[in-house]
Short mmCIF file of C-alpha atoms in Angstrom, two decimals:
data_model
loop_
_atom_site.label_atom_id
_atom_site.label_comp_id
_atom_site.label_asym_id
_atom_site.label_seq_id
_atom_site.Cartn_x
_atom_site.Cartn_y
_atom_site.Cartn_z
CA UNK G 1454 -36.54 -16.20 14.10
CA UNK G 1455 -35.07 -19.42 14.25
CA UNK G 1456 -36.63 -22.56 14.91
CA UNK G 1457 -33.95 -25.13 13.48
CA UNK G 1458 -30.13 -24.58 12.31
CA UNK G 1459 -29.20 -26.94 10.02
CA UNK G 1460 -25.76 -26.91 8.67
CA UNK G 1461 -25.24 -28.78 5.38
CA UNK G 1462 -24.11 -32.46 4.99
CA UNK G 1463 -20.09 -32.60 6.16
CA UNK G 1464 -19.20 -36.05 3.79
CA UNK G 1465 -17.47 -38.86 5.77
CA UNK G 1466 -17.86 -36.79 9.00
CA UNK G 1467 -15.97 -33.69 9.40
CA UNK G 1468 -14.93 -32.84 6.05
CA UNK G 1469 -12.33 -30.37 5.73
CA UNK G 1470 -13.75 -27.69 2.76
CA UNK G 1471 -10.91 -26.17 0.53
CA UNK G 1472 -10.33 -24.42 -2.31
CA UNK G 1473 -7.33 -23.49 -4.68
CA UNK G 1474 -7.19 -20.01 -5.35
CA UNK G 1475 -4.62 -18.70 -7.86
CA UNK G 1476 -2.06 -16.37 -6.53
CA UNK G 1477 -2.72 -13.45 -8.45
CA UNK G 1478 -4.11 -9.83 -7.67
CA UNK G 1479 -5.11 -7.28 -10.06
CA UNK G 1480 -6.88 -4.97 -7.85
CA UNK G 1481 -31.57 -12.66 30.96
CA UNK G 1482 -35.17 -13.01 31.48
CA UNK G 1483 -35.90 -16.34 33.35
CA UNK G 1484 -34.49 -18.54 30.39
CA UNK G 1485 -32.44 -19.20 27.71
CA UNK G 1486 -32.57 -21.04 24.77
CA UNK G 1487 -30.32 -23.33 24.19
CA UNK G 1488 -29.59 -26.40 21.46
CA UNK G 1489 -29.16 -29.65 21.39
CA UNK G 1490 -26.93 -31.39 19.04
CA UNK G 1491 -28.33 -34.66 16.80
CA UNK G 1492 -26.19 -36.00 14.31
CA UNK G 1493 -27.48 -38.56 11.60
CA UNK G 1494 -25.16 -40.96 10.99
CA UNK G 1495 -27.27 -43.64 8.38
CA UNK G 1496 -25.20 -42.72 6.08
CA UNK G 1497 -21.92 -41.78 5.39
CA UNK G 1498 -22.84 -38.09 4.78
CA UNK G 1499 -24.04 -36.53 7.85
CA UNK G 1500 -25.42 -34.26 9.51
CA UNK G 1501 -25.66 -31.69 12.25
CA UNK G 1502 -29.26 -30.75 13.49
CA UNK G 1503 -29.48 -28.13 15.81
CA UNK G 1504 -32.92 -28.19 17.58
CA UNK G 1505 -33.92 -25.41 20.00
CA UNK G 1506 -34.77 -26.25 23.43
CA UNK G 1507 -35.63 -23.49 26.27
CA UNK G 1508 -33.48 -24.74 29.38
CA UNK G 1509 -32.81 -22.49 32.85
CA UNK G 1510 -30.59 -18.98 32.30
CA UNK G 1511 -26.92 -19.58 32.16
CA UNK G 1512 -25.03 -18.92 36.03
CA UNK G 1513 -24.46 -15.28 36.29
CA UNK G 1514 -21.03 -14.28 34.85
CA UNK G 1515 -20.51 -17.30 32.70
CA UNK G 1516 -20.67 -14.75 29.76
CA UNK G 1517 -18.51 -11.92 29.44
CA UNK G 1518 -21.18 -10.36 26.31
CA UNK G 1519 -23.96 -7.86 27.24
CA UNK G 1520 -27.21 -9.87 26.95
CA UNK G 1521 -30.59 -8.01 27.05
CA UNK G 1522 -32.97 -9.35 30.14
CA UNK G 1523 -35.64 -9.59 26.97
CA UNK G 1524 -34.94 -10.62 23.91
CA UNK G 1525 -35.81 -7.40 21.79
CA UNK G 1526 -36.98 -7.21 17.95
CA UNK G 1527 -35.00 -4.05 16.10
CA UNK G 1528 -36.27 -3.23 12.97
CA UNK G 1529 -33.77 -2.48 9.93
CA UNK G 1530 -32.97 1.21 9.33
CA UNK G 1531 -33.49 0.42 5.99
CA UNK G 1532 -35.69 3.80 4.88
CA UNK G 1533 -38.31 2.07 2.21
CA UNK G 1534 -39.52 5.96 1.11
CA UNK G 1535 -35.68 6.29 -0.40
CA UNK G 1536 -36.43 3.99 -2.92
CA UNK G 1537 -38.63 6.36 -5.55
CA UNK G 1538 -37.89 4.58 -8.68
CA UNK G 1539 -38.34 0.65 -10.24
CA UNK G 1540 -35.56 -1.15 -10.65
CA UNK G 1541 -36.93 -2.54 -13.37
CA UNK G 1542 -38.95 -0.50 -15.61
CA UNK G 1543 -37.60 3.14 -14.18
CA UNK G 1544 -41.19 3.78 -13.24
CA UNK G 1545 -41.83 6.32 -10.59
CA UNK G 1546 -42.60 4.50 -6.97
CA UNK G 1547 -45.69 5.11 -4.38
CA UNK G 1548 -44.99 3.70 -0.76
CA UNK G 1549 -47.97 1.59 0.83
CA UNK G 1550 -48.47 -1.43 2.14
CA UNK G 1551 -49.43 -4.36 -0.26
CA UNK G 1552 -52.50 -6.00 0.18
CA UNK G 1553 -51.45 -9.20 2.72
CA UNK G 1554 -48.69 -7.94 4.19
CA UNK G 1555 -47.46 -5.85 7.25
CA UNK G 1556 -44.78 -3.09 6.13
CA UNK G 1557 -44.28 -0.18 4.12
CA UNK G 1558 -42.90 -1.00 0.27
CA UNK G 1559 -42.46 0.54 -2.46
CA UNK G 1560 -44.48 -0.36 -5.37
CA UNK G 1561 -43.85 0.67 -8.90
CA UNK G 1562 -46.56 2.34 -10.24
CA UNK G 1563 -46.03 1.93 -13.41
CA UNK G 1564 -45.36 -2.18 -13.63
CA UNK G 1565 -46.94 -2.50 -10.74
CA UNK G 1566 -44.12 -4.87 -8.81
CA UNK G 1567 -42.33 -4.35 -5.49
CA UNK G 1568 -39.18 -3.91 -3.95
CA UNK G 1569 -38.28 -5.53 -0.95
CA UNK G 1570 -35.53 -5.17 1.00
CA UNK G 1571 -33.42 -7.97 2.21
CA UNK G 1572 -30.79 -8.34 4.74
CA UNK G 1573 -27.17 -9.07 3.47
CA UNK G 1574 -24.94 -11.50 4.06
CA UNK G 1575 -21.39 -11.18 5.62
CA UNK G 1576 -19.14 -14.36 5.30
CA UNK G 1577 -15.94 -14.17 6.80
CA UNK G 1578 -12.80 -16.46 8.64
CA UNK G 1579 -11.44 -16.85 12.24
CA UNK G 1580 -8.50 -17.99 11.09
CA UNK G 1581 -6.12 -20.04 13.95
CA UNK G 1582 -2.78 -19.97 13.56
CA UNK G 1583 -0.67 -22.08 16.88
CA UNK G 1584 -2.59 -19.88 19.60
CA UNK G 1585 -2.86 -17.35 17.33
CA UNK G 1586 -5.34 -15.16 14.99
CA UNK G 1587 -5.48 -13.52 12.00
CA UNK G 1588 -6.34 -10.01 12.11
CA UNK G 1589 -6.13 -7.56 8.82
CA UNK G 1590 -6.01 -3.73 9.80
CA UNK G 1591 -8.64 -1.95 7.06
CA UNK G 1592 -7.33 0.35 4.62
CA UNK G 1593 -10.85 1.22 3.49
CA UNK G 1594 -14.25 3.00 5.42
CA UNK G 1595 -16.30 2.15 7.82
CA UNK G 1596 -13.91 1.93 10.45
CA UNK G 1597 -10.62 2.57 8.91
CA UNK G 1598 -7.16 1.75 10.54
CA UNK G 1599 -8.96 -0.70 12.79
CA UNK G 1600 -8.58 -4.60 13.01
CA UNK G 1601 -11.19 -7.45 11.85
CA UNK G 1602 -11.49 -10.50 10.39
CA UNK G 1603 -10.96 -10.86 6.60
CA UNK G 1604 -14.82 -10.75 5.74
CA UNK G 1605 -17.01 -9.29 3.15
CA UNK G 1606 -20.18 -9.48 1.13
CA UNK G 1607 -21.27 -13.00 -0.14
CA UNK G 1608 -21.01 -12.95 -3.91
CA UNK G 1609 -24.05 -14.64 -6.27
CA UNK G 1610 -23.00 -17.80 -7.28
CA UNK G 1611 -20.75 -18.47 -4.59
CA UNK G 1612 -21.48 -20.25 -1.52
CA UNK G 1613 -20.77 -19.44 1.76
CA UNK G 1614 -17.71 -21.38 2.67
CA UNK G 1615 -16.39 -20.28 -0.27
CA UNK G 1616 -17.12 -16.31 -0.02
CA UNK G 1617 -15.64 -16.70 2.86
CA UNK G 1618 -12.19 -18.19 1.27
CA UNK G 1619 -12.28 -15.61 -1.22
CA UNK G 1620 -12.46 -12.29 1.13
CA UNK G 1621 -9.82 -14.06 3.27
CA UNK G 1622 -7.07 -13.91 -0.33
CA UNK G 1623 -8.46 -10.55 -0.86
CA UNK G 1624 -7.77 -8.96 2.23
CA UNK G 1625 -4.98 -10.98 3.33
CA UNK G 1626 -4.04 -13.10 0.84
CA UNK G 1627 -4.24 -15.99 2.28
CA UNK G 1628 -5.35 -19.74 1.40
CA UNK G 1629 -7.29 -21.47 4.33
CA UNK G 1630 -8.78 -24.73 4.78
CA UNK G 1631 -12.31 -24.39 6.69
CA UNK G 1632 -12.82 -26.67 9.47
CA UNK G 1633 -16.32 -25.73 10.85
CA UNK G 1634 -19.39 -22.95 10.37
CA UNK G 1635 -18.44 -20.60 14.05
CA UNK G 1636 -20.73 -18.15 14.29
CA UNK G 1637 -24.14 -16.92 12.45
CA UNK G 1638 -25.02 -13.37 14.42
CA UNK G 1639 -28.20 -11.14 12.75
CA UNK G 1640 -27.73 -7.75 12.89
CA UNK G 1641 -31.12 -6.21 12.52
CA UNK G 1642 -30.52 -2.48 12.58
CA UNK G 1643 -28.37 -2.74 9.85
CA UNK G 1644 -29.84 -5.30 8.13
CA UNK G 1645 -26.45 -7.52 7.79
CA UNK G 1646 -26.13 -11.11 8.55
CA UNK G 1647 -22.67 -12.52 9.67
CA UNK G 1648 -21.33 -15.84 8.92
CA UNK G 1649 -18.19 -16.89 10.42
CA UNK G 1650 -15.68 -19.66 9.42
CA UNK G 1651 -13.23 -21.37 11.74
CA UNK G 1652 -10.58 -21.94 9.04
CA UNK G 1653 -6.47 -22.67 9.17
CA UNK G 1654 -4.34 -21.64 7.03
CA UNK G 1655 -2.51 -23.61 4.69
CA UNK G 1656 0.78 -21.78 5.12
CA UNK G 1657 2.60 -18.59 6.39
CA UNK G 1658 2.73 -16.80 2.77
CA UNK G 1659 -0.07 -14.20 3.05
CA UNK G 1660 0.39 -10.21 3.07
CA UNK G 1661 -2.38 -7.39 2.70
CA UNK G 1662 -4.49 -6.70 -0.26
CA UNK G 1663 -5.99 -3.19 -1.31
CA UNK G 1664 -8.41 -3.11 1.46
CA UNK G 1665 -6.06 -3.81 4.18
CA UNK G 1666 -2.68 -1.90 5.64
CA UNK G 1667 -1.72 -4.83 7.45
CA UNK G 1668 -2.12 -8.48 8.12
CA UNK G 1669 -1.03 -10.32 11.70
CA UNK G 1670 -1.01 -13.18 13.80
CA UNK G 1671 -2.04 -12.04 16.89
CA UNK G 1672 -1.20 -14.04 20.07
CA UNK G 1673 -4.62 -14.92 22.23
CA UNK G 1674 -3.69 -12.53 25.29
CA UNK G 1675 -2.49 -10.20 22.67
CA UNK G 1676 -5.65 -9.69 20.55
CA UNK G 1677 -6.24 -5.93 20.03
CA UNK G 1678 -10.18 -5.23 21.99
CA UNK G 1679 -9.58 -1.56 22.54
CA UNK G 1680 -8.91 -1.17 18.50
CA UNK G 1681 -11.48 -3.75 16.51
CA UNK G 1682 -13.54 -2.43 13.57
CA UNK G 1683 -17.01 -3.84 14.13
CA UNK G 1684 -19.03 -5.12 17.28
CA UNK G 1685 -19.29 -8.70 15.48
CA UNK G 1686 -15.59 -9.15 15.60
CA UNK G 1687 -16.01 -7.86 19.03
CA UNK G 1688 -18.27 -10.93 19.59
CA UNK G 1689 -16.73 -13.59 17.42
CA UNK G 1690 -13.57 -13.34 18.92
CA UNK G 1691 -15.24 -12.99 22.45
CA UNK G 1692 -16.53 -16.09 21.98
CA UNK G 1693 -13.63 -18.05 20.85
CA UNK G 1694 -11.57 -17.27 23.98
CA UNK G 1695 -14.59 -17.99 26.15
CA UNK G 1696 -15.02 -21.60 24.35
CA UNK G 1697 -10.87 -22.07 23.91
CA UNK G 1698 -11.78 -21.48 28.38
CA UNK G 1699 -14.20 -24.48 28.19
CA UNK G 1700 -12.25 -26.70 26.49
CA UNK G 1701 -14.63 -26.66 23.81
CA UNK G 1702 -14.79 -24.35 20.29
CA UNK G 1703 -18.74 -24.66 19.47
CA UNK G 1704 -21.62 -23.46 16.83
CA UNK G 1705 -22.76 -19.59 18.53
CA UNK G 1706 -26.03 -18.14 16.85
CA UNK G 1707 -26.92 -14.45 18.70
CA UNK G 1708 -28.35 -11.40 17.36
CA UNK G 1709 -26.40 -8.72 17.52
CA UNK G 1710 -28.84 -5.33 18.86
CA UNK G 1711 -26.86 -2.09 19.24
CA UNK G 1712 -28.15 0.51 22.09
CA UNK G 1713 -30.64 3.26 21.30
CA UNK G 1714 -28.62 6.87 20.68
CA UNK G 1715 -25.15 4.97 20.69
CA UNK G 1716 -22.96 5.82 17.91
CA UNK G 1717 -21.67 2.96 15.24
CA UNK G 1718 -18.76 3.64 15.95
CA UNK G 1719 -18.84 2.50 19.64
CA UNK G 1720 -18.56 -1.41 18.65
CA UNK G 1721 -19.08 -1.86 22.70
CA UNK G 1722 -23.20 -0.55 23.01
CA UNK G 1723 -24.87 -3.81 22.11
CA UNK G 1724 -26.41 -6.38 23.88
CA UNK G 1725 -26.03 -9.93 22.71
CA UNK G 1726 -29.75 -11.50 22.54
CA UNK G 1727 -31.22 -14.72 21.45
CA UNK G 1728 -27.76 -16.49 22.45
CA UNK G 1729 -28.10 -20.68 21.05
CA UNK G 1730 -25.21 -22.98 21.47
CA UNK G 1731 -25.08 -26.48 21.22
#
């Protein structure tokens, strides 16, 4: 799926993205895929290009996250047959495989338009402050009362970084500076892609928003892994801790495949496949 990941240029080397938000609130196979890091510096604007290469598998025990023996493609759980009416004209739909395609689609019997189901993008921030990370205890379902990074669905009209900062403000009342992308984690089973940015607090003035019960800075040895809300958060925090042990924080791409028959609330019932890193 991922032939190359290209992070849009950071002007003058590593530029910190920041945005002021008005402070008001009304509401292992025999081989693995690795990445080479190439930097193009012909102009002051740099583009980091990640080029996949095939390398021998890493040593056993180097990654505590579960990995499957082979890369497994899991289809989204979205049920196209639930789409009964056209979103454009309201006409009834039929369910067929259109000419030239391979998947069942909902096709309007009046206007002929096809309803495509696309993944949702979730954006958020891994906020680091003095060897601590900021977590929010959820005040909404799913996973009410469990801890998560501030994150949510990207809105139309905003960049991924802007959306991550907005979600951080809404859930934690915190203004942050985005330092760099940290992880992209695809979850095909539920049709979601997580994009998590490494960020830092601009000040210590934060408080829970309506969707959070509590916001707290946790020491790296205090992270409540037994009380995390989602597999994506479990993976993100583990990858960050592993990077710190290795002395270098890197960008990660991976696919989280939930184990067949596992409960959605079992955040450890997964394999991390197609893990790419520089």
